[in-house]
CSV table of C-alpha atoms in Angstrom, one decimal:
chain,number,residue,atom,x,y,z
D,1,MET,CA,-0.2,0.2,-0.3
D,2,SER,CA,1.6,3.4,-1.0
D,3,THR,CA,2.1,6.3,2.2
D,4,ARG,CA,-0.3,8.6,0.4
D,5,ARG,CA,-3.1,5.8,0.4
D,6,GLU,CA,-2.0,4.5,4.3
D,7,GLN,CA,-2.5,8.5,5.4
D,8,LEU,CA,-5.4,8.9,3.4
D,9,LEU,CA,-7.6,5.7,5.1
D,10,GLU,CA,-5.9,6.8,8.4
D,11,TYR,CA,-7.3,10.2,7.6
D,12,TYR,CA,-10.5,8.4,7.2
D,13,ARG,CA,-11.2,6.4,9.9
D,14,LEU,CA,-10.6,9.2,12.5
D,15,GLU,CA,-13.1,11.1,10.6
D,16,ALA,CA,-15.5,8.0,10.5
D,17,GLY,CA,-15.1,7.3,14.0
D,18,ARG,CA,-15.8,10.5,15.0
D,19,ARG,CA,-19.1,11.1,13.3
D,20,LEU,CA,-19.8,7.2,14.2
D,21,LEU,CA,-19.5,8.4,17.8
D,22,ARG,CA,-21.8,10.8,17.4
D,23,ALA,CA,-24.3,8.8,15.9
D,24,GLY,CA,-24.1,6.5,18.2
D,25,ASP,CA,-24.9,9.1,21.3
D,26,THR,CA,-28.3,10.1,19.1
D,27,LEU,CA,-29.1,5.9,19.1
D,28,ALA,CA,-28.1,5.9,23.0
D,29,ALA,CA,-30.4,8.8,23.3
D,30,ARG,CA,-33.3,6.1,22.5
D,31,GLN,CA,-32.9,3.5,24.4
D,32,SER,CA,-35.4,4.4,27.0
D,33,GLY,CA,-38.3,5.5,27.4
D,34,PRO,CA,-42.0,3.9,26.5
D,35,VAL,CA,-40.1,0.7,24.4
D,36,SER,CA,-39.0,-2.6,26.0
D,37,PRO,CA,-35.2,-2.5,28.8
D,38,GLY,CA,-32.7,-2.7,25.6
D,39,ALA,CA,-34.7,-1.7,22.7
D,40,VAL,CA,-33.9,1.5,20.5
D,41,ALA,CA,-36.9,3.3,19.2
D,42,MET,CA,-36.9,3.7,15.3
D,43,TRP,CA,-37.3,7.8,16.8
D,44,GLU,CA,-37.8,9.9,19.0
D,45,GLY,CA,-41.1,9.6,20.8
D,46,GLU,CA,-42.3,6.3,19.6
D,47,GLU,CA,-43.3,3.4,21.4
D,48,THR,CA,-43.2,0.4,19.4
D,49,ASP,CA,-40.1,-2.2,19.8
D,50,ASP,CA,-37.7,-2.1,16.8
D,51,PHE,CA,-36.2,-5.2,16.1
D,52,HIS,CA,-33.6,-4.2,13.3
D,53,GLY,CA,-33.8,-0.7,13.9
D,54,THR,CA,-31.8,-2.2,17.6
D,55,LEU,CA,-29.4,-4.1,15.6
D,56,ALA,CA,-28.5,-1.6,13.8
D,57,ALA,CA,-27.9,0.6,17.0
D,58,ILE,CA,-25.7,-2.3,18.1
D,59,TRP,CA,-23.9,-2.6,14.9
D,60,LEU,CA,-23.4,1.1,15.0
D,61,TRP,CA,-21.9,1.0,18.5
D,62,SER,CA,-19.7,-1.5,18.2
D,63,ARG,CA,-17.9,-0.1,14.8
D,64,ALA,CA,-17.6,3.2,16.7
D,65,GLN,CA,-15.9,1.6,20.0
D,66,LEU,CA,-14.2,-1.1,17.8
D,67,ILE,CA,-12.6,1.4,15.3
D,68,THR,CA,-11.8,4.7,17.8
D,69,GLY,CA,-11.3,2.4,20.6
D,70,GLU,CA,-13.5,4.4,23.3
D,71,PRO,CA,-15.7,2.1,25.0
D,72,ARG,CA,-18.5,4.5,25.3
D,73,PHE,CA,-21.2,2.1,24.1
D,74,GLY,CA,-20.7,-1.6,26.2
D,75,ARG,CA,-23.8,-0.8,28.6
D,76,GLN,CA,-26.0,-0.2,25.4
D,77,ILE,CA,-24.9,-2.7,23.1
D,78,GLY,CA,-25.2,-5.5,26.6
D,79,ALA,CA,-28.6,-4.3,27.0
D,80,ALA,CA,-29.7,-4.1,23.0
D,81,TRP,CA,-28.5,-8.2,22.9
D,82,ALA,CA,-31.0,-9.1,25.9
D,83,PHE,CA,-33.6,-7.2,24.2
D,84,VAL,CA,-33.1,-9.5,21.2
D,85,GLU,CA,-32.4,-12.2,23.1
D,86,SER,CA,-35.8,-11.5,24.8
D,87,ALA,CA,-38.0,-10.7,21.6
D,88,TRP,CA,-36.3,-13.3,19.8
D,89,ASP,CA,-39.7,-15.6,19.0
D,90,HIS,CA,-41.4,-13.0,18.6
D,91,PHE,CA,-39.7,-11.3,14.8
D,92,VAL,CA,-38.0,-14.0,14.3
D,93,PRO,CA,-39.8,-17.1,12.5
D,94,ASP,CA,-38.7,-20.6,12.1
D,95,SER,CA,-38.8,-20.2,8.8
D,96,LEU,CA,-39.6,-17.4,6.2
D,97,SER,CA,-42.4,-18.8,4.7
D,98,ALA,CA,-45.1,-16.8,2.6
D,99,ALA,CA,-46.6,-16.6,6.7
D,100,ALA,CA,-43.3,-14.6,7.9
D,101,SER,CA,-43.3,-10.9,8.2
D,102,ASP,CA,-42.4,-8.6,5.4
D,103,GLU,CA,-39.5,-7.4,7.5
D,104,ALA,CA,-38.5,-10.8,8.8
D,105,ALA,CA,-35.8,-12.0,5.6
D,106,TYR,CA,-34.0,-8.3,6.8
D,107,ASP,CA,-34.1,-8.9,10.9
D,108,CYS,CA,-32.6,-11.9,10.3
D,109,ALA,CA,-29.9,-10.5,7.3
D,110,MET,CA,-29.4,-7.5,10.6
D,111,VAL,CA,-29.0,-10.3,13.4
D,112,LEU,CA,-26.0,-11.0,11.4
D,113,ARG,CA,-24.6,-7.5,10.3
D,114,ALA,CA,-25.1,-6.5,14.0
D,115,GLY,CA,-24.0,-10.0,15.7
D,116,LEU,CA,-20.4,-9.7,13.5
D,117,ALA,CA,-19.6,-6.3,14.6
D,118,THR,CA,-20.1,-7.0,18.3
D,119,ALA,CA,-18.0,-10.4,18.0
D,120,ALA,CA,-15.3,-8.3,16.0
D,121,LEU,CA,-15.0,-5.9,19.6
D,122,THR,CA,-15.9,-8.5,22.0
D,123,HIS,CA,-14.3,-11.4,20.9
D,124,SER,CA,-16.9,-13.2,22.1
D,125,GLY,CA,-18.9,-16.4,20.5
D,126,ASP,CA,-22.2,-15.5,22.6
D,127,TRP,CA,-24.2,-14.3,19.3
D,128,ARG,CA,-23.5,-17.0,17.5
D,129,ARG,CA,-26.1,-19.5,18.3
D,130,TYR,CA,-28.6,-16.7,16.7
D,131,GLY,CA,-26.5,-15.8,14.2
D,132,GLU,CA,-26.5,-19.7,12.8
D,133,ARG,CA,-30.1,-19.5,13.1
D,134,ALA,CA,-30.6,-16.3,11.3
D,135,ALA,CA,-27.9,-17.7,8.6
D,136,ARG,CA,-29.7,-20.5,8.2
D,137,LEU,CA,-33.5,-19.6,7.5
D,138,LEU,CA,-31.4,-16.7,5.2
D,139,ALA,CA,-30.6,-20.3,3.2
D,140,SER,CA,-33.2,-21.7,2.9
D,141,TYR,CA,-35.3,-18.5,1.9
D,142,LEU,CA,-32.5,-17.1,-1.2
D,143,ALA,CA,-31.8,-20.7,-2.4
D,144,ASP,CA,-36.3,-20.4,-3.1
D,145,LEU,CA,-36.4,-17.0,-4.2
D,146,GLU,CA,-37.6,-15.7,-7.8
D,147,ASP,CA,-38.3,-12.1,-7.0
D,148,LEU,CA,-35.1,-10.9,-7.6
D,149,ASN,CA,-36.3,-7.5,-8.1
D,150,ALA,CA,-37.7,-6.8,-4.7
D,151,ARG,CA,-37.0,-3.7,-3.0
D,152,GLY,CA,-36.6,-2.5,0.6
D,153,PHE,CA,-36.8,-4.5,3.7
D,154,ALA,CA,-37.1,-7.9,0.5
D,155,ASP,CA,-34.2,-6.7,-1.6
D,156,PRO,CA,-32.1,-10.1,-2.4
D,157,GLY,CA,-28.2,-7.9,-2.9
D,158,PHE,CA,-28.7,-7.2,1.0
D,159,LEU,CA,-29.7,-10.2,2.0
D,160,ALA,CA,-26.7,-12.1,0.2
D,161,TRP,CA,-24.2,-9.6,1.1
D,162,ASN,CA,-24.9,-10.1,5.2
D,163,LEU,CA,-24.8,-13.2,4.6
D,164,ALA,CA,-22.1,-13.6,2.5
D,165,ASP,CA,-19.6,-11.6,4.8
D,166,PHE,CA,-21.2,-14.0,8.0
D,167,ALA,CA,-20.4,-17.7,5.9
D,168,ARG,CA,-16.3,-15.7,5.3
D,169,ALA,CA,-16.0,-14.6,8.9
D,170,MET,CA,-17.0,-18.1,9.4
D,171,ALA,CA,-15.3,-19.7,7.5
D,172,ASP,CA,-18.1,-21.7,6.1
D,173,ARG,CA,-17.2,-22.8,2.8
D,174,GLY,CA,-20.6,-24.7,2.0
D,175,LEU,CA,-22.6,-21.5,3.0
D,176,LEU,CA,-20.2,-19.1,1.0
D,177,SER,CA,-21.0,-21.1,-2.1
D,178,ALA,CA,-24.3,-21.5,-1.3
D,179,VAL,CA,-24.8,-17.4,-1.2
D,180,ALA,CA,-22.0,-17.8,-4.4
D,181,ARG,CA,-24.7,-19.5,-6.6
D,182,PHE,CA,-27.7,-17.3,-5.6
D,183,VAL,CA,-25.8,-14.0,-6.3
D,184,ASP,CA,-24.3,-16.1,-9.8
D,185,ARG,CA,-27.5,-16.4,-10.8
D,186,SER,CA,-28.8,-13.4,-9.3
D,187,PHE,CA,-26.3,-10.7,-10.3
D,188,SER,CA,-25.0,-9.6,-13.0
D,189,THR,CA,-20.8,-8.2,-13.7
D,190,LYS,CA,-21.3,-7.7,-17.5
D,191,GLN,CA,-24.3,-5.8,-16.6
D,192,ALA,CA,-23.2,-1.6,-15.9
D,193,PRO,CA,-25.3,-0.6,-12.7
D,194,ASN,CA,-27.5,2.3,-14.0
D,195,PHE,CA,-28.0,4.3,-10.5
D,196,ALA,CA,-30.2,7.4,-12.4
D,197,HIS,CA,-32.6,4.9,-13.7
D,198,GLU,CA,-32.9,2.5,-10.9
D,199,PRO,CA,-37.0,2.4,-9.7
D,200,SER,CA,-38.4,5.3,-7.7
D,201,GLU,CA,-42.2,5.4,-6.5
D,202,PRO,CA,-43.3,7.8,-5.0
D,203,ASP,CA,-46.2,5.8,-3.2
D,204,ASP,CA,-43.3,3.6,-1.8
D,205,LEU,CA,-43.6,3.6,2.4
D,206,PHE,CA,-39.6,2.6,2.1
D,207,ASP,CA,-37.2,2.7,-0.7
D,208,PHE,CA,-33.9,3.0,1.5
D,209,SER,CA,-31.5,0.3,0.0
D,210,SER,CA,-30.3,1.3,-3.9
D,211,THR,CA,-30.3,-2.7,-5.5
D,212,ASN,CA,-27.6,-1.5,-7.7
D,213,ALA,CA,-25.2,-0.9,-4.8
D,214,THR,CA,-26.2,-3.6,-2.8
D,215,ALA,CA,-26.2,-6.5,-5.8
D,216,MET,CA,-22.6,-4.9,-5.6
D,217,LEU,CA,-21.8,-5.1,-2.1
D,218,ALA,CA,-22.8,-9.0,-2.4
D,219,LEU,CA,-20.9,-9.6,-5.9
D,220,MET,CA,-18.0,-8.1,-3.6
D,221,ALA,CA,-18.2,-9.8,-0.9
D,222,THR,CA,-18.8,-13.1,-2.5
D,223,GLU,CA,-15.8,-13.4,-4.5
D,224,GLY,CA,-13.5,-11.4,-1.9
D,225,GLU,CA,-10.6,-9.4,-2.5
D,226,THR,CA,-9.1,-10.7,-6.3
D,227,PRO,CA,-8.0,-9.6,-9.0
D,228,PHE,CA,-11.4,-10.3,-11.3
D,229,VAL,CA,-13.0,-8.8,-8.4
D,230,GLY,CA,-10.6,-5.6,-9.1
D,231,SER,CA,-11.3,-5.4,-13.0
D,232,TRP,CA,-14.5,-5.9,-13.0
D,233,LEU,CA,-15.1,-2.8,-10.7
D,234,ARG,CA,-12.5,-0.7,-12.4
D,235,GLU,CA,-13.6,-1.9,-16.1
D,236,ARG,CA,-17.0,-2.2,-16.1
D,237,VAL,CA,-18.4,-0.4,-12.7
D,238,ALA,CA,-16.3,2.8,-12.1
D,239,ALA,CA,-17.8,5.2,-15.1
D,240,HIS,CA,-21.3,4.4,-14.1
D,241,PHE,CA,-21.1,5.9,-10.3
D,242,PRO,CA,-22.9,9.2,-9.8
D,243,SER,CA,-20.8,12.1,-9.2
D,244,GLY,CA,-23.2,13.4,-6.1
D,245,PHE,CA,-26.1,12.9,-4.6
D,246,LEU,CA,-29.4,11.9,-7.1
D,247,PRO,CA,-32.5,12.6,-6.6
D,248,ARG,CA,-35.0,10.0,-5.2
D,249,ALA,CA,-38.7,10.4,-4.4
D,250,THR,CA,-38.6,8.3,-1.4
D,251,ASP,CA,-35.7,7.8,1.6
D,252,GLU,CA,-33.1,9.8,-0.3
D,253,THR,CA,-30.8,10.2,2.4
D,254,ALA,CA,-30.4,7.1,3.3
D,255,TRP,CA,-30.7,5.4,-0.7
D,256,ASN,CA,-27.5,7.7,-1.4
D,257,ALA,CA,-25.9,6.3,1.7
D,258,CYS,CA,-26.5,3.0,0.3
D,259,VAL,CA,-24.3,3.6,-3.0
D,260,ALA,CA,-21.9,5.8,-1.2
D,261,ALA,CA,-21.4,2.2,0.9
D,262,ALA,CA,-20.6,0.5,-2.3
D,263,ALA,CA,-18.7,2.6,-4.0
D,264,GLY,CA,-16.3,3.2,-0.9
D,265,ARG,CA,-15.7,-0.9,-0.3
D,266,ALA,CA,-15.1,-0.7,-4.2
D,267,PHE,CA,-11.7,1.3,-3.3
D,268,VAL,CA,-10.8,-0.3,-1.3
D,269,LEU,CA,-10.8,-2.9,-3.1
D,270,SER,CA,-10.4,-1.6,-6.8
D,271,HIS,CA,-7.8,1.3,-5.9
D,272,ASP,CA,-9.8,3.2,-8.5
D,273,GLU,CA,-9.6,6.7,-7.4
D,274,ARG,CA,-13.6,7.5,-9.3
D,275,PHE,CA,-15.2,5.5,-6.5
D,276,LEU,CA,-13.3,7.8,-4.2
D,277,ALA,CA,-14.5,10.9,-6.0
D,278,SER,CA,-18.1,9.4,-5.9
D,279,HIS,CA,-17.9,8.3,-1.9
D,280,SER,CA,-16.4,11.5,-1.1
D,281,GLN,CA,-19.1,13.4,-2.6
D,282,VAL,CA,-21.9,11.8,-1.2
D,283,LEU,CA,-20.6,11.6,1.9
D,284,ALA,CA,-20.3,15.6,2.0
D,285,GLU,CA,-23.8,16.0,1.3
D,286,LEU,CA,-24.6,12.9,4.1
D,287,ALA,CA,-22.8,14.8,6.9
D,288,ARG,CA,-24.1,18.3,5.7
D,289,ARG,CA,-27.3,16.2,6.4
D,290,ALA,CA,-26.3,14.4,9.6
D,291,ASP,CA,-25.0,17.7,11.1
D,292,ALA,CA,-28.0,19.0,10.0
D,293,ALA,CA,-30.6,16.3,12.0
D,294,GLY,CA,-27.9,16.4,15.6
D,295,GLY,CA,-25.6,13.6,14.2
D,296,ALA,CA,-27.6,11.1,12.4
D,297,PRO,CA,-30.1,11.6,9.5
D,298,GLY,CA,-33.8,10.6,9.0
D,299,ARG,CA,-34.0,8.8,5.7
D,300,GLY,CA,-34.5,11.3,3.7
D,301,PRO,CA,-35.6,15.2,3.6
D,302,GLY,CA,-38.5,16.3,6.2
D,303,LEU,CA,-38.0,13.0,7.9
D,304,PRO,CA,-36.7,12.6,11.7
D,305,GLY,CA,-33.8,11.3,12.9
D,306,ASP,CA,-34.2,7.3,12.9
D,307,THR,CA,-32.8,4.0,13.1
D,308,LEU,CA,-31.9,3.3,9.6
D,309,GLY,CA,-31.3,6.5,8.4
D,310,ALA,CA,-28.2,6.3,11.0
D,311,PHE,CA,-27.6,3.0,9.7
D,312,TYR,CA,-26.9,3.3,6.3
D,313,TYR,CA,-25.5,6.4,7.1
D,314,GLY,CA,-23.4,4.8,9.3
D,315,ILE,CA,-22.2,2.0,6.2
D,316,ALA,CA,-21.1,4.6,4.1
D,317,LEU,CA,-19.1,5.7,6.9
D,318,ASP,CA,-17.4,2.4,7.3
D,319,ALA,CA,-16.9,1.2,4.1
D,320,MET,CA,-13.7,2.6,3.8
D,321,VAL,CA,-12.6,1.9,7.4
D,322,VAL,CA,-10.0,-1.5,6.9
D,323,GLY,CA,-8.0,-3.5,9.0
D,324,ARG,CA,-10.5,-3.0,11.9
C-alpha cells in the first residue's frame, strides 16, 4: 500500500470514527422511555419496539467503539442484545415462508450484521446461536427466491451481502458457496449499474436500499479481494457511479448512503479513485444532513432522524475503514 493511500485511509478512519460516535450518541438517547428495556426506538418518542432498528444500533455502537477504541457504548450494546434475545421468538419465525412478516428476512440479515460487529469488538461468540439460526433461515430463503427485483426490506442484494460476510467470517465454505450460487444467478458482472434509472416510486413507504449498490456489495462479499473483482470494478463499474447525490422520491438520504457504501468498498478493493471521488462527494452531503439532524440523519429530507437513516449513514462511513 502506498504511503499516500495509507495516510488517506487513516485520516478517513479517524473521521469515520468521530462521526460514528456522534451518531451512536443519538441512538443511545433513544434506548429508554416507552419501548422495552434495551430496545432502541425507531425515532425519538416512538413507542413501538424496533427489532432491526435495535440491531442497527448494536452494529453502529460496536463499529464506533472498535474504530475509535473509546468504550462509550458497552452498556447499551449489552442491553440491546438482551432485548434481541427476549424478543427473538416474536420477530424471527421458524421459516421465512409466505406467512412470515415482510421484514423477517431483513431482521435475519441485521442479526448477522450486528453480530459480526459485536464479535469483532468483544471476541465473544455468545451471539452465534442466533447468527447460525438467522443464517440458516436466509440461506433457505435465498435458495428458493424467485423475485429478484424486490426492494426495501426484501432487497435480495442486502440479504446476500450480509449472509456472505457471515459465511466468510465463520469460514463456512459450504454456506459461502451457496450464497455465491445465488449471487451468480441473480446479479450479472457483465451489466453496468444504472443508478440514475433505478426504480423510484413516490407511493412506496420504504425505499432505503439501492439495489444496484447492494448487488455490488453482494458480489464483492462473495468473490473477496481478487484480481477479477478489481478488474471488474475498474473496467465495468467505475464509470457508472454518480458524482454526487441523486434525487429520489422516497428515502433519498438512506438510498444515497447505500450507494456511498458500495463506492467506498469498491475503492478499497480496486484502488480506482473514481470510486473515492464518488464516495467523498456523496458523503459530504450525508455529513451535512447528519449535522443538521444532530448527528444522524433520517431516511430522507423532512423525515426525523431514525434507526435506518443512522444505519445507512453508518455503513457509508464504515465502507473505507480497513483492518478493523
